[in-house]
Structure formats: structure tokens, C-alpha cells
Tab-separated table of C-alpha atoms and ligand atoms in Angstrom:
chain	number	residue	atom	x	y	z
T	1	MET	CA	-191.765	-42.611	-40.559
T	2	ASN	CA	-189.762	-40.824	-38.824
T	3	PHE	CA	-186.969	-38.053	-39.543
T	4	ASP	CA	-186.092	-37.410	-36.521
T	5	PHE	CA	-182.761	-37.881	-34.502
T	6	SER	CA	-182.661	-39.638	-31.158
T	7	GLN	CA	-181.784	-37.616	-27.987
T	8	GLU	CA	-178.355	-39.189	-27.693
T	9	GLU	CA	-177.949	-38.555	-31.058
T	10	GLU	CA	-179.434	-34.889	-30.481
T	11	ASP	CA	-176.735	-34.735	-27.399
T	12	PHE	CA	-174.354	-36.054	-29.713
T	13	ILE	CA	-174.452	-33.246	-32.160
T	14	LYS	CA	-175.450	-30.103	-29.575
T	15	GLU	CA	-171.110	-31.562	-28.168
T	16	VAL	CA	-169.676	-31.123	-31.911
T	17	ARG	CA	-171.494	-28.176	-32.119
T	18	ASN	CA	-169.939	-26.110	-28.375
T	19	PHE	CA	-166.535	-28.480	-29.588
T	20	ILE	CA	-166.191	-26.196	-33.290
T	21	LYS	CA	-167.413	-22.808	-31.401
T	22	GLU	CA	-164.169	-23.882	-29.371
T	23	GLU	CA	-162.239	-25.151	-32.072
T	24	LYS	CA	-163.461	-21.620	-33.813
T	25	LEU	CA	-161.839	-19.439	-31.244
T	26	LYS	CA	-158.394	-20.540	-32.157
T	27	ASP	CA	-155.344	-18.660	-34.311
T	28	ASN	CA	-155.652	-20.283	-37.773
T	29	ALA	CA	-159.318	-20.943	-37.822
T	30	GLU	CA	-160.633	-18.981	-40.975
T	31	ILE	CA	-157.982	-21.889	-42.642
T	32	VAL	CA	-160.158	-24.570	-40.994
T	33	PHE	CA	-163.251	-22.866	-40.849
T	34	ALA	CA	-164.453	-22.266	-44.303
T	35	PRO	CA	-167.750	-22.555	-46.255
T	36	ASN	CA	-168.058	-20.537	-48.648
T	37	ARG	CA	-164.248	-23.155	-50.106
T	38	GLU	CA	-165.106	-25.183	-52.569
T	39	ALA	CA	-162.883	-27.500	-53.126
T	40	ASP	CA	-162.681	-30.526	-50.544
T	41	ALA	CA	-161.607	-29.081	-47.151
T	42	THR	CA	-159.042	-32.207	-46.455
T	43	THR	CA	-156.693	-31.511	-49.495
T	44	LYS	CA	-156.919	-27.808	-49.798
T	45	VAL	CA	-156.622	-26.499	-46.124
T	46	ASP	CA	-152.924	-25.674	-45.186
T	47	SER	CA	-151.038	-28.532	-43.599
T	48	ALA	CA	-150.058	-27.608	-40.272
T	49	PRO	CA	-153.744	-26.296	-39.360
T	50	ARG	CA	-155.892	-29.041	-40.734
T	51	ARG	CA	-153.266	-31.857	-38.737
T	52	ALA	CA	-153.641	-29.455	-35.198
T	53	PHE	CA	-157.640	-29.380	-36.051
T	54	MET	CA	-157.532	-33.670	-36.598
T	55	LYS	CA	-155.178	-34.122	-33.023
T	56	GLU	CA	-157.954	-32.135	-32.027
T	57	LEU	CA	-160.643	-34.345	-33.059
T	58	ALA	CA	-158.213	-37.223	-31.784
T	59	LYS	CA	-158.367	-35.737	-28.620
T	60	LYS	CA	-162.221	-35.493	-27.995
T	61	GLY	CA	-162.491	-39.347	-29.077
T	62	TYR	CA	-163.969	-38.371	-32.612
T	63	LEU	CA	-161.959	-40.695	-34.605
T	64	GLY	CA	-163.169	-44.513	-34.893
T	65	MET	CA	-165.865	-44.017	-32.681
T	66	SER	CA	-167.511	-47.110	-34.781
T	67	TRP	CA	-164.174	-49.777	-34.554
T	68	PRO	CA	-163.566	-52.155	-32.169
T	69	LYS	CA	-163.357	-51.324	-29.083
T	70	LYS	CA	-159.820	-54.125	-28.724
T	71	TYR	CA	-158.566	-51.732	-31.699
T	72	GLY	CA	-159.267	-48.543	-29.346
T	73	GLY	CA	-162.280	-47.726	-31.112
T	74	GLN	CA	-165.591	-47.052	-29.069
T	75	GLU	CA	-168.129	-49.911	-31.119
T	76	LYS	CA	-170.190	-46.585	-31.633
T	77	ASP	CA	-173.663	-47.033	-34.158
T	78	GLY	CA	-172.310	-45.407	-37.133
T	79	ILE	CA	-174.312	-42.768	-37.217
T	80	TYR	CA	-172.078	-40.473	-35.002
T	81	ASP	CA	-169.634	-40.590	-37.779
T	82	TYR	CA	-172.221	-39.585	-40.038
T	83	LEU	CA	-172.879	-37.460	-37.099
T	84	LEU	CA	-169.758	-35.537	-37.256
T	85	ASN	CA	-169.466	-35.355	-40.563
T	86	GLU	CA	-172.305	-33.113	-41.581
T	87	GLU	CA	-171.400	-31.003	-38.791
T	88	LEU	CA	-167.961	-30.569	-39.876
T	89	ALA	CA	-169.271	-30.644	-43.391
T	90	THR	CA	-171.474	-27.859	-42.728
T	91	VAL	CA	-168.916	-25.400	-41.293
T	92	GLY	CA	-166.350	-26.094	-44.364
T	93	ALA	CA	-163.752	-27.723	-41.559
T	94	PRO	CA	-161.419	-30.679	-42.995
T	95	ALA	CA	-163.440	-34.068	-42.135
T	96	PRO	CA	-161.459	-37.288	-40.915
T	97	GLY	CA	-160.264	-38.763	-43.797
T	98	LYS	CA	-159.632	-42.699	-45.599
T	99	GLY	CA	-157.665	-43.023	-42.367
T	100	VAL	CA	-161.154	-44.492	-40.098
T	101	GLY	CA	-162.612	-44.936	-43.270
T	102	SER	CA	-162.033	-47.554	-45.727
T	103	ILE	CA	-158.334	-47.573	-44.899
T	104	GLY	CA	-158.345	-48.809	-40.722
T	105	GLN	CA	-161.136	-50.582	-41.753
T	106	THR	CA	-159.640	-53.244	-43.908
T	107	ILE	CA	-156.635	-53.210	-41.871
T	108	ILE	CA	-158.725	-54.913	-38.896
T	109	ARG	CA	-160.482	-57.073	-41.475
T	110	HIS	CA	-157.799	-58.033	-43.661
T	111	CYS	CA	-154.153	-57.176	-42.090
T	112	SER	CA	-151.658	-58.713	-40.266
T	113	GLU	CA	-151.379	-58.082	-36.092
T	114	LYS	CA	-148.063	-56.780	-37.306
T	115	LEU	CA	-149.863	-54.219	-39.155
T	116	LYS	CA	-152.583	-53.985	-36.595
T	117	LYS	CA	-149.922	-52.822	-34.319
T	118	GLU	CA	-148.049	-50.559	-36.596
T	119	PHE	CA	-151.284	-48.747	-38.188
T	120	LEU	CA	-154.364	-48.776	-36.395
T	121	PRO	CA	-152.716	-46.182	-32.717
T	122	GLN	CA	-151.927	-43.816	-35.462
T	123	ILE	CA	-154.675	-43.400	-37.070
T	124	LEU	CA	-156.606	-43.175	-34.309
T	125	ASN	CA	-154.315	-40.428	-32.734
T	126	ALA	CA	-153.931	-39.092	-36.285
T	127	ASP	CA	-150.211	-39.313	-36.545
T	128	ILE	CA	-150.553	-40.451	-40.267
T	129	GLU	CA	-152.319	-39.363	-43.527
T	130	PHE	CA	-152.705	-41.507	-46.050
T	131	ALA	CA	-153.143	-40.858	-49.926
T	132	LEU	CA	-154.885	-43.378	-51.969
T	133	GLY	CA	-153.529	-45.242	-55.468
T	134	TYR	CA	-155.957	-46.503	-57.618
T	135	SER	CA	-156.698	-44.550	-60.690
T	136	GLU	CA	-154.221	-44.871	-63.666
T	137	PRO	CA	-154.010	-42.617	-66.964
T	138	GLY	CA	-155.980	-45.910	-68.749
T	139	ALA	CA	-158.150	-47.219	-65.654
T	140	GLY	CA	-160.242	-45.038	-63.933
T	141	SER	CA	-163.706	-45.654	-64.564
T	142	ASP	CA	-162.902	-49.872	-65.104
T	143	LEU	CA	-160.494	-49.263	-62.332
T	144	ALA	CA	-159.548	-53.151	-63.120
T	145	SER	CA	-157.369	-52.430	-65.949
T	146	LEU	CA	-155.129	-50.867	-64.102
T	147	LYS	CA	-151.533	-52.245	-65.279
T	148	LEU	CA	-149.050	-50.790	-62.729
T	149	LYS	CA	-146.534	-53.563	-61.858
T	150	ALA	CA	-144.972	-54.984	-58.954
T	151	GLU	CA	-142.589	-58.198	-59.946
T	152	LYS	CA	-142.906	-60.434	-56.731
T	153	LYS	CA	-138.415	-60.313	-55.677
T	154	GLU	CA	-137.019	-62.149	-52.923
T	155	GLY	CA	-138.716	-60.389	-50.078
T	156	GLY	CA	-141.605	-58.770	-51.423
T	157	TRP	CA	-142.262	-56.706	-54.732
T	158	LEU	CA	-140.491	-54.508	-57.245
T	159	ILE	CA	-142.597	-51.517	-58.405
T	160	ASN	CA	-142.634	-49.374	-61.425
T	161	GLY	CA	-145.540	-47.683	-62.822
T	162	GLN	CA	-147.604	-44.310	-62.797
T	163	LYS	CA	-151.159	-43.457	-60.596
T	164	THR	CA	-152.791	-40.500	-61.330
T	165	TRP	CA	-155.243	-38.394	-60.127
T	166	THR	CA	-154.143	-39.053	-56.777
T	167	SER	CA	-154.969	-36.566	-53.935
T	168	SER	CA	-152.794	-35.821	-50.750
T	169	ALA	CA	-150.225	-37.392	-52.363
T	170	HIS	CA	-148.454	-34.377	-51.182
T	171	PHE	CA	-148.355	-34.292	-47.677
T	172	ALA	CA	-149.255	-38.053	-47.203
T	173	GLU	CA	-147.350	-40.286	-45.130
T	174	TRP	CA	-148.275	-43.530	-46.688
T	175	TYR	CA	-149.843	-44.742	-49.950
T	176	TRP	CA	-152.277	-46.701	-50.531
T	177	LEU	CA	-151.759	-48.977	-53.427
T	178	ALA	CA	-153.140	-51.231	-56.018
T	179	ALA	CA	-151.468	-53.004	-58.059
T	180	ARG	CA	-151.217	-55.626	-60.738
T	181	THR	CA	-149.736	-58.290	-58.971
T	182	GLY	CA	-151.118	-61.276	-61.199
T	183	PRO	CA	-151.279	-60.392	-65.078
T	184	ASP	CA	-151.823	-63.728	-65.976
T	185	GLN	CA	-154.935	-63.957	-63.871
T	186	PRO	CA	-158.582	-62.506	-64.807
T	187	LYS	CA	-158.155	-58.722	-64.937
T	188	HIS	CA	-159.838	-58.579	-61.192
T	189	LYS	CA	-158.131	-61.129	-59.720
T	190	GLY	CA	-154.377	-60.090	-60.513
T	191	ILE	CA	-154.930	-57.001	-58.284
T	192	SER	CA	-153.269	-56.916	-54.653
T	193	VAL	CA	-153.556	-52.996	-52.054
T	194	PHE	CA	-149.787	-52.365	-50.428
T	195	LEU	CA	-149.069	-49.711	-48.177
T	196	VAL	CA	-145.576	-47.784	-49.137
T	197	PRO	CA	-144.075	-44.858	-48.017
T	198	MET	CA	-144.991	-41.202	-49.855
T	199	ASP	CA	-141.299	-40.345	-48.835
T	200	ASP	CA	-139.647	-43.593	-50.631
T	201	PRO	CA	-136.620	-42.279	-52.473
T	202	GLY	CA	-138.517	-43.566	-55.577
T	203	ILE	CA	-141.453	-42.285	-55.802
T	204	GLU	CA	-142.096	-38.593	-57.182
T	205	VAL	CA	-144.904	-36.483	-56.839
T	206	HIS	CA	-146.564	-34.077	-59.429
T	207	PRO	CA	-149.476	-31.128	-59.316
T	208	ILE	CA	-152.278	-31.463	-61.009
T	209	GLU	CA	-154.340	-28.723	-60.334
T	210	THR	CA	-157.888	-29.113	-61.812
T	211	MET	CA	-160.741	-26.500	-62.507
T	212	GLY	CA	-162.244	-26.455	-59.282
T	213	GLU	CA	-158.817	-25.618	-57.653
T	214	HIS	CA	-158.868	-28.997	-55.943
T	215	HIS	CA	-154.885	-30.377	-55.897
T	216	THR	CA	-154.150	-33.842	-57.186
T	217	ASN	CA	-151.710	-35.302	-58.323
T	218	GLY	CA	-149.726	-38.120	-60.902
T	219	VAL	CA	-147.166	-40.232	-59.413
T	220	PHE	CA	-144.338	-41.768	-61.035
T	221	LEU	CA	-143.115	-45.003	-58.636
T	222	THR	CA	-139.489	-46.395	-59.803
T	223	ASP	CA	-138.184	-49.410	-58.634
T	224	VAL	CA	-140.605	-49.065	-55.596
T	225	PHE	CA	-139.182	-51.992	-53.393
T	226	VAL	CA	-142.276	-53.140	-50.894
T	227	PRO	CA	-141.565	-56.019	-48.296
T	228	ASP	CA	-144.165	-58.536	-48.113
T	229	GLU	CA	-145.444	-58.193	-44.978
T	230	TYR	CA	-146.609	-54.241	-46.135
T	231	VAL	CA	-149.011	-56.628	-48.436
T	232	VAL	CA	-152.472	-55.557	-47.534
T	233	GLY	CA	-155.066	-58.753	-46.876
T	234	GLU	CA	-153.717	-61.655	-49.093
T	235	VAL	CA	-151.789	-61.234	-52.593
T	236	ASN	CA	-154.466	-60.587	-55.591
T	237	LYS	CA	-157.624	-60.024	-53.498
T	238	GLY	CA	-156.644	-56.412	-53.676
T	239	TRP	CA	-160.196	-56.112	-55.898
T	240	ILE	CA	-162.318	-57.316	-53.036
T	241	TYR	CA	-160.775	-54.920	-50.049
T	242	ILE	CA	-161.325	-51.834	-52.723
T	243	CYS	CA	-165.080	-53.076	-53.906
T	244	GLU	CA	-165.713	-53.141	-49.217
T	245	ALA	CA	-165.070	-49.254	-49.324
T	246	LEU	CA	-169.045	-48.322	-49.655
T	247	ASN	CA	-169.535	-50.855	-46.795
T	248	TYR	CA	-166.796	-49.304	-44.413
T	249	GLU	CA	-167.820	-46.185	-45.601
T	250	ARG	CA	-171.582	-45.936	-45.947
T	251	PHE	CA	-171.860	-43.465	-43.075
T	252	THR	CA	-169.444	-41.284	-43.946
T	253	PHE	CA	-169.577	-40.248	-47.682
T	254	TYR	CA	-172.464	-38.201	-47.914
T	255	THR	CA	-172.973	-35.253	-46.224
T	256	ILE	CA	-175.958	-32.484	-47.238
T	257	GLY	CA	-174.775	-29.555	-45.444
T	258	PRO	CA	-172.678	-27.463	-48.099
T	259	LEU	CA	-175.466	-27.893	-50.118
T	260	GLU	CA	-178.684	-25.959	-47.351
T	261	ASN	CA	-175.932	-23.698	-47.138
T	262	LYS	CA	-175.750	-22.999	-50.176
T	263	PHE	CA	-179.320	-22.510	-51.156
T	264	GLU	CA	-179.591	-20.218	-48.047
T	265	ASN	CA	-176.531	-18.056	-49.726
T	266	LEU	CA	-178.139	-18.502	-52.698
T	267	LEU	CA	-181.727	-17.467	-50.928
T	268	GLU	CA	-179.992	-14.143	-48.549
T	269	LEU	CA	-179.242	-12.528	-52.423
T	270	VAL	CA	-181.818	-12.878	-53.914
T	271	ASN	CA	-183.983	-11.150	-50.736
T	272	ASN	CA	-181.158	-8.421	-50.652
T	273	LEU	CA	-179.243	-7.438	-53.899
T	274	LYS	CA	-180.699	-5.012	-56.304
T	275	ARG	CA	-181.350	-4.452	-59.921
T	276	ASP	CA	-182.928	-1.669	-62.699
T	277	GLY	CA	-184.195	-0.637	-58.421
T	278	LYS	CA	-185.645	-4.309	-58.027
T	279	THR	CA	-184.710	-6.776	-55.287
T	280	LEU	CA	-183.849	-10.032	-57.378
T	281	LYS	CA	-187.027	-11.502	-55.445
T	282	GLU	CA	-189.179	-9.458	-57.318
T	283	PHE	CA	-188.853	-11.393	-61.006
T	284	PRO	CA	-190.708	-13.955	-61.268
T	285	GLU	CA	-188.180	-15.482	-63.557
T	286	VAL	CA	-185.857	-15.009	-60.361
T	287	LYS	CA	-188.391	-16.933	-57.940
T	288	ASN	CA	-189.444	-18.924	-59.937
T	289	LYS	CA	-185.848	-20.838	-60.580
T	290	ILE	CA	-185.299	-20.430	-56.383
T	291	ILE	CA	-188.451	-22.127	-56.168
T	292	GLU	CA	-187.086	-25.363	-57.567
T	293	LEU	CA	-183.960	-25.632	-56.537
T	294	ALA	CA	-186.016	-25.052	-52.682
T	295	ILE	CA	-187.776	-28.606	-54.218
T	296	ASP	CA	-184.648	-29.933	-54.860
T	297	VAL	CA	-182.712	-29.701	-52.027
T	298	GLU	CA	-185.216	-31.174	-49.865
T	299	LYS	CA	-185.845	-33.708	-52.122
T	300	ALA	CA	-181.779	-34.466	-52.110
T	301	LYS	CA	-181.761	-34.425	-48.181
T	302	VAL	CA	-184.720	-37.197	-48.484
T	303	LEU	CA	-182.570	-39.358	-50.614
T	304	GLN	CA	-180.045	-39.190	-47.770
T	305	ARG	CA	-182.094	-39.891	-45.867
T	306	LYS	CA	-182.581	-43.277	-47.830
T	307	VAL	CA	-178.400	-43.743	-47.369
T	308	LEU	CA	-179.079	-43.562	-43.893
T	309	SER	CA	-181.719	-45.682	-43.644
T	310	VAL	CA	-180.111	-48.938	-45.025
T	311	ALA	CA	-176.428	-47.786	-43.858
T	312	ILE	CA	-178.383	-48.326	-40.459
T	313	LYS	CA	-179.606	-51.812	-40.588
T	314	ASP	CA	-175.786	-52.736	-41.484
T	315	GLU	CA	-176.830	-53.026	-45.339
T	316	VAL	CA	-174.468	-52.068	-48.117
T	317	PRO	CA	-176.972	-49.063	-49.288
T	318	SER	CA	-175.176	-48.792	-53.554
T	319	VAL	CA	-178.104	-47.885	-55.397
T	320	GLU	CA	-179.857	-45.610	-52.425
T	321	ALA	CA	-175.837	-44.064	-52.388
T	322	ALA	CA	-175.892	-43.570	-56.241
T	323	ILE	CA	-179.343	-42.119	-56.865
T	324	PHE	CA	-177.649	-39.877	-53.892
T	325	LYS	CA	-174.303	-39.010	-56.116
T	326	LEU	CA	-176.242	-38.366	-59.182
T	327	PHE	CA	-179.201	-36.058	-57.709
T	328	SER	CA	-176.837	-33.633	-55.479
T	329	THR	CA	-173.890	-33.525	-57.145
T	330	GLN	CA	-175.737	-33.118	-60.420
T	331	LEU	CA	-177.722	-30.122	-58.430
T	332	SER	CA	-175.155	-28.560	-56.984
T	333	GLN	CA	-173.549	-27.425	-60.204
T	334	LYS	CA	-177.896	-26.355	-61.228
T	335	MET	CA	-177.310	-24.283	-58.385
T	336	ALA	CA	-174.032	-22.489	-59.385
T	337	ASN	CA	-175.459	-22.526	-63.189
T	338	THR	CA	-178.399	-20.157	-61.512
T	339	ALA	CA	-176.787	-18.384	-59.810
T	340	MET	CA	-174.312	-17.855	-62.448
T	341	ASP	CA	-177.721	-16.623	-64.033
T	342	ILE	CA	-178.868	-13.891	-62.322
T	343	LEU	CA	-176.763	-12.752	-60.225
T	344	GLY	CA	-175.418	-10.609	-62.522
T	345	ARG	CA	-171.632	-9.273	-63.758
T	346	GLU	CA	-170.257	-9.156	-60.444
T	347	GLY	CA	-171.561	-12.395	-59.672
T	348	LEU	CA	-168.751	-13.833	-62.631
T	349	PHE	CA	-166.117	-11.772	-60.568
T	350	HIS	CA	-162.996	-14.155	-59.121
T	351	LYS	CA	-163.044	-14.466	-55.247
T	352	ASP	CA	-159.709	-12.714	-55.035
T	353	GLY	CA	-161.560	-10.585	-57.313
T	354	LYS	CA	-162.495	-6.658	-56.376
T	355	ASP	CA	-166.343	-7.062	-56.199
T	356	ALA	CA	-167.148	-10.148	-56.689
T	357	ILE	CA	-170.149	-10.973	-55.055
T	358	ALA	CA	-170.128	-13.120	-51.604
T	359	GLU	CA	-166.324	-13.472	-51.816
T	360	GLY	CA	-166.524	-15.302	-55.193
T	361	LYS	CA	-168.410	-17.917	-53.801
T	362	TRP	CA	-170.389	-18.433	-56.875
T	363	GLU	CA	-168.231	-17.875	-59.800
T	364	TRP	CA	-165.837	-20.920	-57.730
T	365	SER	CA	-168.951	-23.211	-57.592
T	366	TYR	CA	-169.357	-23.074	-60.586
T	367	ARG	CA	-166.127	-24.402	-61.537
T	368	GLY	CA	-165.673	-26.789	-58.680
T	369	THR	CA	-168.503	-28.387	-58.973
T	370	VAL	CA	-168.285	-29.784	-62.438
T	371	VAL	CA	-165.683	-32.172	-60.206
T	372	ASP	CA	-167.851	-33.245	-57.896
T	373	THR	CA	-170.045	-35.389	-60.313
T	374	ILE	CA	-166.357	-36.736	-61.494
T	375	GLY	CA	-164.699	-38.220	-58.265
T	376	ALA	CA	-165.778	-41.217	-56.898
T	377	GLY	CA	-167.304	-42.408	-59.561
T	378	THR	CA	-168.727	-40.824	-62.604
T	379	SER	CA	-172.573	-39.399	-63.122
T	380	GLU	CA	-172.152	-42.769	-65.869
T	381	ILE	CA	-171.362	-45.183	-63.500
T	382	GLN	CA	-174.122	-44.091	-60.926
T	383	LYS	CA	-175.985	-44.667	-63.928
T	384	ASN	CA	-175.321	-47.661	-64.886
T	385	THR	CA	-175.550	-48.448	-60.733
T	386	ILE	CA	-178.467	-48.071	-60.611
T	387	ALA	CA	-179.617	-49.156	-63.921
T	388	LYS	CA	-178.124	-52.543	-63.086
T	389	LYS	CA	-178.940	-53.306	-59.719
T	390	ALA	CA	-182.536	-51.652	-58.782
T	391	LEU	CA	-183.998	-51.049	-62.904
T	392	GLU	CA	-182.746	-54.972	-64.725
T	393	LEU	CA	-181.629	-52.565	-67.643
T	394	PRO	CA	-179.184	-53.106	-69.804
T	395	LEU	CA	-175.938	-51.376	-69.560
K	401	FAD	C1	-160.491	-34.063	-58.575
K	401	FAD	C2	-160.396	-35.357	-58.140
K	401	FAD	C3	-159.611	-35.914	-56.762
K	401	FAD	C4	-159.851	-37.483	-57.446
K	401	FAD	N1	-158.443	-38.177	-55.970
K	401	FAD	C5	-159.033	-39.570	-56.313
K	401	FAD	C6	-157.587	-40.349	-55.603
K	401	FAD	O1	-157.289	-40.080	-54.147
K	401	FAD	N2	-157.314	-41.436	-55.986
K	401	FAD	C7	-157.579	-42.019	-57.071
K	401	FAD	O2	-157.215	-43.248	-57.461
K	401	FAD	N3	-158.680	-41.397	-57.830
K	401	FAD	C8	-158.586	-40.152	-57.665
K	401	FAD	N4	-160.030	-39.462	-58.770
K	401	FAD	C9	-160.136	-40.004	-60.005
K	401	FAD	C10	-161.459	-40.170	-59.786
K	401	FAD	O3	-161.847	-42.282	-58.791
K	401	FAD	C11	-161.291	-40.660	-61.652
K	401	FAD	O4	-161.673	-39.321	-62.399
K	401	FAD	C12	-162.743	-41.285	-62.154
K	401	FAD	O5	-163.056	-42.655	-61.415
K	401	FAD	C13	-162.568	-41.023	-63.807
K	401	FAD	O6	-162.640	-42.253	-64.318
K	401	FAD	P1	-160.884	-41.348	-65.692
K	401	FAD	O7	-161.599	-39.590	-64.585
K	401	FAD	O8	-160.633	-42.360	-65.717
K	401	FAD	O9	-162.177	-41.211	-66.738
K	401	FAD	P2	-162.536	-41.922	-67.561
K	401	FAD	O10	-163.148	-43.276	-66.733
K	401	FAD	O11	-161.780	-42.566	-68.698
K	401	FAD	O12	-164.252	-41.696	-68.375
K	401	FAD	C14	-164.101	-41.005	-68.857
K	401	FAD	C15	-166.294	-40.529	-68.913
K	401	FAD	O13	-166.317	-41.900	-69.736
K	401	FAD	C16	-166.802	-42.482	-69.083
K	401	FAD	N5	-167.721	-43.885	-69.136
K	401	FAD	C17	-166.887	-44.428	-68.972
K	401	FAD	N6	-167.218	-45.555	-68.597
K	401	FAD	C18	-168.542	-45.697	-69.037
K	401	FAD	C19	-169.204	-46.706	-69.314
K	401	FAD	N7	-169.349	-48.312	-68.046
K	401	FAD	N8	-170.705	-46.427	-69.595
K	401	FAD	C20	-170.563	-45.031	-69.485
K	401	FAD	N9	-170.222	-43.607	-69.139
K	401	FAD	C21	-168.517	-44.146	-69.130
K	401	FAD	C22	-167.311	-41.300	-67.626
K	401	FAD	O14	-168.874	-41.138	-67.084
K	401	FAD	C23	-166.461	-40.320	-68.125
K	401	FAD	O15	-167.305	-39.237	-69.403
K	401	FAD	C24	-159.854	-38.025	-58.861
K	401	FAD	C25	-160.544	-37.189	-60.208
K	401	FAD	C26	-160.520	-35.858	-59.536
K	401	FAD	C27	-161.099	-35.481	-60.335
């Protein structure tokens, strides 16, 4: 068994680290690179610095590395997308988003030449960003129950209804939107995906702030007309495209660097902070908790490598990804809980508060990690996947 990267992959990591070093010298670096930032960096960082950084990634050829050459990619193995994401996540930088991931790859695979010509170059140049409009007030885990109404009209579709939890809707140019086009079909077979400009006058975006400070949105659509050519692939095949996303994102979704960083930060605090004249590490109960966390971080690393080992074989790591997502997000919560328990009064202080330990990182983490176990499939849904696909247990 060998967990090491190849020489070429190591060279790539070195190259990305040098790129990051240069970028850190620029104005706005403290906005772009913020390892203490708990909420998803892609949605939280101010739009202008994030976009400038994405442009630099584009210039370096880091966007769409695994895309076919025909569409501006480099046909590199997906592992390079993973390595890039891991390095960026480790330094708290925004990562290339859904555009080069599931959206770009679905356009390549299923869309007309017109849509390919319009969207793919803009994605590779980091000219546009997307919001993902799947969840609705009555359709989250059971996404196939979505109700957003799309009625057939001459030359296109008229869309009316509501989406919720749409991250990025407050800055994205395009909405990747799932709606019900076949109300009389079985629920999985009556969904289509549309590409809709976010500046359509029929779209209203209302902010929703989560307890972890992840900015997401409610989106209301009134008589939004979408021409036929902006339907993704075929009408009523949307569910297939939605389900393929894990295949397209199998290399990029699951980073481990932020978890390792947090553990190192906690370890440093335990080694240096004092209580009642003793450093925290001298208390046996603190030491025990830290050892447990150290072992859990190693477990998470191995589980993440299992995801990669399946992805590298060009297979979809659905069970492995579910196990890693469940374990690592629960571990983030456990780590934040442990920090709250052992850091004392100042550990509870908000990041804007005077005297907050580690700039309030742990209090933010305590709130922020709750959200991690909900987005991209809740813990219960991950357990369902494991039950059904790996253990043949009833749901
Ligand atoms: C910060 C954040 C950002 C998000 N960004 C986006 C986005 O950009 N675009 C988008 O479309 N969505 C987004 N989401 C939505 C996210 O995908 C949903 O919140 C998630 O899928 C859960 O759906 P729900 O909130 O409707 O909860 P529900 O599905 O109503 O679940 C409620 C509870 O019931 C449990 N449950 C549900 N079904 C089952 C079952 N079959 N078995 C066992 N337990 C079950 C769940 O685990 C959960 O505990 C975001 C969510 C968050 C929190």
C-alpha cells in the first residue's frame, strides 16, 4: 500500500505552493487567504478579491485541468484538481467552484454546441459564476419532490415558484436551476435543468444568514421566461444530470487540510495556554481528548484517501464519499466541542471580541461546523447511502 504522490504530482504541489506564496504578497491577501474563516470561502469572500483570485487561477491554467482539450482543458488526471483544491483549502482560499466542476462537465457531456460555445470559455476564463438552484422549502433531502413550476410556452418555458438555500445567488451571473417540467410523470422523470441569468427581472434574491455565517439565499421566481435553447440537455432528464454531479466532483469535494489545520491550532493552544499555573497539556483529561482527536484526524485522512483511490480508478466513490463526509463533518463538530470544553471562558469569545483566543476561531467553528453536517447531504442521508449501498440494511 502506498499513500505517496508521484514525482509529477509532488512537483505540481510545489508549483501551486509557489503560486500561493506570490498571491499572498498582493493587496487583499488577508481577504482571499483566511484559514480561520469557518464559512465556505467561496461564498463568504468579498466578490471583487475572490474574482481577481479566480482570474489568476485561470491565467495559470488551473481551471478545468481535467476537461477535454477540445473544450480548452488539458486532459490531466482528476487527481490534479484534487491537489489544487487541497492546497487552496489548506490556506483558506476560495476554490474553483461548480462552474469547472459539475456544471461545466454536464455542459460538455449533454449540452448543445451553442451552450458549449457560450459557457465553456467563460468558465475557463473565470468570467462567470453560478448558483445552484435545487433545494426548495419542501424539497431538500428528498430533492426529487421539487415543485418549482416550469410551463411550456411557445419558444420556451415560463417559471414560477421558490427556491431556498441557494448559496452564491447574491453574486452569481447564472442560475443552474432545477424545475418541474413533467408534472404528470413519475417524480424523478419530470425534472429539467435550466440556465437562467440571475439578472432576470423576475428573480428576487433574499439573504439567509446561517448560524455559522454562511451566507445563503431564498430565491423567488415570477414569470421568468427561459428560451428552449437554455434547457440543459433534454427536457425531463434533469434528475440524471443532477445525480451525475458526484461523478464529476469525485476528486474535488473532499479536502482534509482545514481539519488538519484546526487540529494543529488546538494542539498549539494546549501546549501554550495556562490554567491555574499549569499548561493545558498537563491536565490528563485534556491530554486524553487531544490524543483521541489526533487518532480521529488520522482516520479521516485514511477515509479521504479511500475516496481518492476509487476516484482514480474512474469509478464513483459513493459509499466511500458518504463515509468520509459523515465521519469528517462529525469530527469537525467534535473538535469544536472539545475546544469549547478545554479553552475556558476566553474560548467562548466571538471573533470580534477583545481577548478572544485564537481570534475567536473556535467559537466560530462551534457554530459553523453544524452547517457542515447539513449541506451537500445531511448525516442521516449519508447513513442511508451506507446502509443501502454497502450494508444492504433497510432504510
Ligand atoms: C449553508 C447551506 C448552503 C446550502 N447551499 C445550497 C445551494 O447552493 N443550493 C441548493 O440547492 N441547496 C443548498 N443547500 C441545501 C441543502 O442541500 C439542504 O439543506 C439539505 O439537502 C437538507 O435538506 P433540508 O434542509 O430541506 O432538510 P430536510 O430534507 O427537510 O431534512 C430535515 C431532517 O430530516 C432528516 N431526513 C430527511 N430525510 C431523511 C431520510 N430519508 N432518512 C433519515 N433522515 C432524513 C435530515 O437528515 C434532517 O435532519 C444548502 C444548505 C445549507 C445549510
